[in-house]
């Protein structure tokens, strides 16, 4: 039987990324260095939501290279209890939504898109039912 385990994103600043994902309600679970031939090649940072096994893996490569997001990446979607409060917390980090929260259709959930510190789009979906 197969099951979903994690998604991996490459990052450039672990502290900024951690603050961003913790503001979304994710918990930091563990850090795992990748060492090859006695040299630290990368560090993996794992995050998840309480009560869920699935994780987000953030990878910092230590060789100094930069990355392009590419055109195939869409977004990660995260349900939040209070969209306004979440956007307020992110605003304290200087992160603002791409546009004001909106509904895709009448009666649909309130959503907003933000970008994490490395430019990855994250869709925030209000789960409060309002």
PDB file of C-alpha atoms in Angstrom:
ATOM      1  CA  UNK A   1       0.000   0.000   0.000  1.00  0.00           C
ATOM      2  CA  UNK A   2       1.409   3.392  -0.985  1.00  0.00           C
ATOM      3  CA  UNK A   3       0.953   6.648   0.919  1.00  0.00           C
ATOM      4  CA  UNK A   4       2.040  10.270   0.586  1.00  0.00           C
ATOM      5  CA  UNK A   5       5.062  11.111   2.772  1.00  0.00           C
ATOM      6  CA  UNK A   6       6.426  14.595   2.057  1.00  0.00           C
ATOM      7  CA  UNK A   7       7.122  17.437  -0.344  1.00  0.00           C
ATOM      8  CA  UNK A   8      10.612  18.942  -0.596  1.00  0.00           C
ATOM      9  CA  UNK A   9      11.470  22.572  -1.346  1.00  0.00           C
ATOM     10  CA  UNK A  10      14.971  24.042  -1.614  1.00  0.00           C
ATOM     11  CA  UNK A  11      15.558  27.057   0.618  1.00  0.00           C
ATOM     12  CA  UNK A  12      18.246  29.691   1.150  1.00  0.00           C
ATOM     13  CA  UNK A  13      17.590  30.967   4.705  1.00  0.00           C
ATOM     14  CA  UNK A  14      16.486  28.347   7.259  1.00  0.00           C
ATOM     15  CA  UNK A  15      15.597  30.886   9.982  1.00  0.00           C
ATOM     16  CA  UNK A  16      13.305  32.937   7.728  1.00  0.00           C
ATOM     17  CA  UNK A  17      11.723  29.780   6.317  1.00  0.00           C
ATOM     18  CA  UNK A  18      11.150  28.358   9.791  1.00  0.00           C
ATOM     19  CA  UNK A  19       9.476  31.578  10.971  1.00  0.00           C
ATOM     20  CA  UNK A  20       7.232  31.576   7.876  1.00  0.00           C
ATOM     21  CA  UNK A  21       6.054  27.966   8.169  1.00  0.00           C
ATOM     22  CA  UNK A  22       5.627  28.164  11.946  1.00  0.00           C
ATOM     23  CA  UNK A  23       3.447  31.260  11.422  1.00  0.00           C
ATOM     24  CA  UNK A  24       1.240  28.999   9.284  1.00  0.00           C
ATOM     25  CA  UNK A  25       0.848  26.640  12.234  1.00  0.00           C
ATOM     26  CA  UNK A  26       3.408  24.025  11.248  1.00  0.00           C
ATOM     27  CA  UNK A  27       5.628  22.522  13.911  1.00  0.00           C
ATOM     28  CA  UNK A  28       9.354  22.029  13.439  1.00  0.00           C
ATOM     29  CA  UNK A  29       9.988  18.293  13.794  1.00  0.00           C
ATOM     30  CA  UNK A  30      13.640  17.612  13.133  1.00  0.00           C
ATOM     31  CA  UNK A  31      16.832  18.612  11.382  1.00  0.00           C
ATOM     32  CA  UNK A  32      18.973  16.118   9.503  1.00  0.00           C
ATOM     33  CA  UNK A  33      22.420  16.858   8.079  1.00  0.00           C
ATOM     34  CA  UNK A  34      23.519  15.118   4.865  1.00  0.00           C
ATOM     35  CA  UNK A  35      27.231  14.344   5.037  1.00  0.00           C
ATOM     36  CA  UNK A  36      29.154  12.849   2.115  1.00  0.00           C
ATOM     37  CA  UNK A  37      32.873  12.100   2.175  1.00  0.00           C
ATOM     38  CA  UNK A  38      33.165  13.863   5.523  1.00  0.00           C
ATOM     39  CA  UNK A  39      31.647  17.144   4.244  1.00  0.00           C
ATOM     40  CA  UNK A  40      28.256  18.589   5.109  1.00  0.00           C
ATOM     41  CA  UNK A  41      26.452  18.723   1.772  1.00  0.00           C
ATOM     42  CA  UNK A  42      22.975  19.762   2.895  1.00  0.00           C
ATOM     43  CA  UNK A  43      20.680  20.133   5.884  1.00  0.00           C
ATOM     44  CA  UNK A  44      17.087  18.919   5.816  1.00  0.00           C
ATOM     45  CA  UNK A  45      14.447  20.600   7.984  1.00  0.00           C
ATOM     46  CA  UNK A  46      11.136  18.783   8.489  1.00  0.00           C
ATOM     47  CA  UNK A  47       7.834  20.452   9.385  1.00  0.00           C
ATOM     48  CA  UNK A  48       4.301  19.173   9.790  1.00  0.00           C
ATOM     49  CA  UNK A  49       0.944  19.821  11.346  1.00  0.00           C
ATOM     50  CA  UNK A  50       0.028  18.359  14.713  1.00  0.00           C
ATOM     51  CA  UNK A  51      -1.819  15.087  14.255  1.00  0.00           C
ATOM     52  CA  UNK A  52      -0.618  14.613  10.662  1.00  0.00           C
ATOM     53  CA  UNK A  53       2.262  12.388   9.609  1.00  0.00           C
ATOM     54  CA  UNK A  54       2.843  14.026   6.213  1.00  0.00           C
ATOM     55  CA  UNK A  55       5.670  16.538   6.173  1.00  0.00           C
ATOM     56  CA  UNK A  56       7.231  19.446   4.355  1.00  0.00           C
ATOM     57  CA  UNK A  57      10.967  18.972   3.868  1.00  0.00           C
ATOM     58  CA  UNK A  58      12.998  22.153   3.428  1.00  0.00           C
ATOM     59  CA  UNK A  59      16.476  21.511   2.039  1.00  0.00           C
ATOM     60  CA  UNK A  60      19.419  23.879   2.404  1.00  0.00           C
ATOM     61  CA  UNK A  61      22.313  22.890   0.130  1.00  0.00           C
ATOM     62  CA  UNK A  62      25.622  24.174   1.489  1.00  0.00           C
ATOM     63  CA  UNK A  63      27.333  24.725  -1.866  1.00  0.00           C
ATOM     64  CA  UNK A  64      26.011  28.290  -2.255  1.00  0.00           C
ATOM     65  CA  UNK A  65      24.054  27.702  -5.451  1.00  0.00           C
ATOM     66  CA  UNK A  66      20.865  29.607  -6.213  1.00  0.00           C
ATOM     67  CA  UNK A  67      17.625  28.260  -7.634  1.00  0.00           C
ATOM     68  CA  UNK A  68      14.933  29.187 -10.088  1.00  0.00           C
ATOM     69  CA  UNK A  69      11.373  28.229  -9.270  1.00  0.00           C
ATOM     70  CA  UNK A  70      10.583  27.166 -12.817  1.00  0.00           C
ATOM     71  CA  UNK A  71       7.249  27.328 -14.572  1.00  0.00           C
ATOM     72  CA  UNK A  72       5.866  23.943 -13.478  1.00  0.00           C
ATOM     73  CA  UNK A  73       5.544  24.772  -9.778  1.00  0.00           C
ATOM     74  CA  UNK A  74       2.045  25.892  -8.791  1.00  0.00           C
ATOM     75  CA  UNK A  75       1.546  26.201  -5.044  1.00  0.00           C
ATOM     76  CA  UNK A  76       1.154  24.447  -1.715  1.00  0.00           C
ATOM     77  CA  UNK A  77      -2.309  24.734  -0.117  1.00  0.00           C
ATOM     78  CA  UNK A  78      -2.683  25.044   3.655  1.00  0.00           C
ATOM     79  CA  UNK A  79      -5.934  25.260   5.577  1.00  0.00           C
ATOM     80  CA  UNK A  80      -5.840  27.824   8.408  1.00  0.00           C
ATOM     81  CA  UNK A  81      -8.296  28.387  11.261  1.00  0.00           C
ATOM     82  CA  UNK A  82      -8.348  32.178  10.884  1.00  0.00           C
ATOM     83  CA  UNK A  83      -7.106  33.694   7.631  1.00  0.00           C
ATOM     84  CA  UNK A  84      -7.039  37.244   9.006  1.00  0.00           C
ATOM     85  CA  UNK A  85      -4.940  36.251  12.025  1.00  0.00           C
ATOM     86  CA  UNK A  86      -2.571  34.223   9.850  1.00  0.00           C
ATOM     87  CA  UNK A  87      -2.089  37.123   7.442  1.00  0.00           C
ATOM     88  CA  UNK A  88      -1.501  39.404  10.436  1.00  0.00           C
ATOM     89  CA  UNK A  89       1.234  37.125  11.741  1.00  0.00           C
ATOM     90  CA  UNK A  90       2.872  36.952   8.312  1.00  0.00           C
ATOM     91  CA  UNK A  91       2.528  40.726   7.940  1.00  0.00           C
ATOM     92  CA  UNK A  92       4.750  41.047  11.011  1.00  0.00           C
ATOM     93  CA  UNK A  93       7.449  39.331   8.922  1.00  0.00           C
ATOM     94  CA  UNK A  94       6.865  41.721   6.014  1.00  0.00           C
ATOM     95  CA  UNK A  95       4.941  39.105   4.024  1.00  0.00           C
ATOM     96  CA  UNK A  96       1.751  40.361   2.399  1.00  0.00           C
ATOM     97  CA  UNK A  97      -0.825  38.567   0.269  1.00  0.00           C
ATOM     98  CA  UNK A  98      -0.585  38.847  -3.506  1.00  0.00           C
ATOM     99  CA  UNK A  99      -4.030  40.477  -3.366  1.00  0.00           C
ATOM    100  CA  UNK A 100      -6.772  40.894  -0.782  1.00  0.00           C
ATOM    101  CA  UNK A 101      -8.427  37.638   0.363  1.00  0.00           C
ATOM    102  CA  UNK A 102     -11.193  36.517  -1.981  1.00  0.00           C
ATOM    103  CA  UNK A 103     -13.588  33.693  -2.793  1.00  0.00           C
ATOM    104  CA  UNK A 104     -13.223  31.762  -6.053  1.00  0.00           C
ATOM    105  CA  UNK A 105     -16.979  31.228  -6.173  1.00  0.00           C
ATOM    106  CA  UNK A 106     -20.000  32.418  -4.213  1.00  0.00           C
ATOM    107  CA  UNK A 107     -20.181  30.514  -0.949  1.00  0.00           C
ATOM    108  CA  UNK A 108     -16.641  29.188  -1.379  1.00  0.00           C
ATOM    109  CA  UNK A 109     -13.839  29.425   1.142  1.00  0.00           C
ATOM    110  CA  UNK A 110     -11.967  32.671   1.633  1.00  0.00           C
ATOM    111  CA  UNK A 111      -8.450  32.316   0.221  1.00  0.00           C
ATOM    112  CA  UNK A 112      -5.259  34.301  -0.196  1.00  0.00           C
ATOM    113  CA  UNK A 113      -1.901  33.599  -1.800  1.00  0.00           C
ATOM    114  CA  UNK A 114       1.421  34.531  -0.196  1.00  0.00           C
ATOM    115  CA  UNK A 115       5.017  33.758  -1.062  1.00  0.00           C
ATOM    116  CA  UNK A 116       7.424  32.121   1.362  1.00  0.00           C
ATOM    117  CA  UNK A 117      10.917  33.649   1.836  1.00  0.00           C
ATOM    118  CA  UNK A 118      12.193  31.806  -1.265  1.00  0.00           C
ATOM    119  CA  UNK A 119       9.306  32.839  -3.506  1.00  0.00           C
ATOM    120  CA  UNK A 120       7.236  29.635  -3.365  1.00  0.00           C
ATOM    121  CA  UNK A 121       3.516  30.399  -3.631  1.00  0.00           C
ATOM    122  CA  UNK A 122       1.358  29.178  -0.753  1.00  0.00           C
ATOM    123  CA  UNK A 123      -2.429  29.214  -0.921  1.00  0.00           C
ATOM    124  CA  UNK A 124      -4.042  29.874   2.456  1.00  0.00           C
ATOM    125  CA  UNK A 125      -7.599  28.562   2.752  1.00  0.00           C
ATOM    126  CA  UNK A 126      -9.736  29.806   5.633  1.00  0.00           C
ATOM    127  CA  UNK A 127     -11.288  26.799   7.371  1.00  0.00           C
ATOM    128  CA  UNK A 128     -13.389  28.792   9.848  1.00  0.00           C
ATOM    129  CA  UNK A 129     -16.503  28.496   7.695  1.00  0.00           C
ATOM    130  CA  UNK A 130     -17.030  32.254   7.455  1.00  0.00           C
TER     131      UNK A 130
END
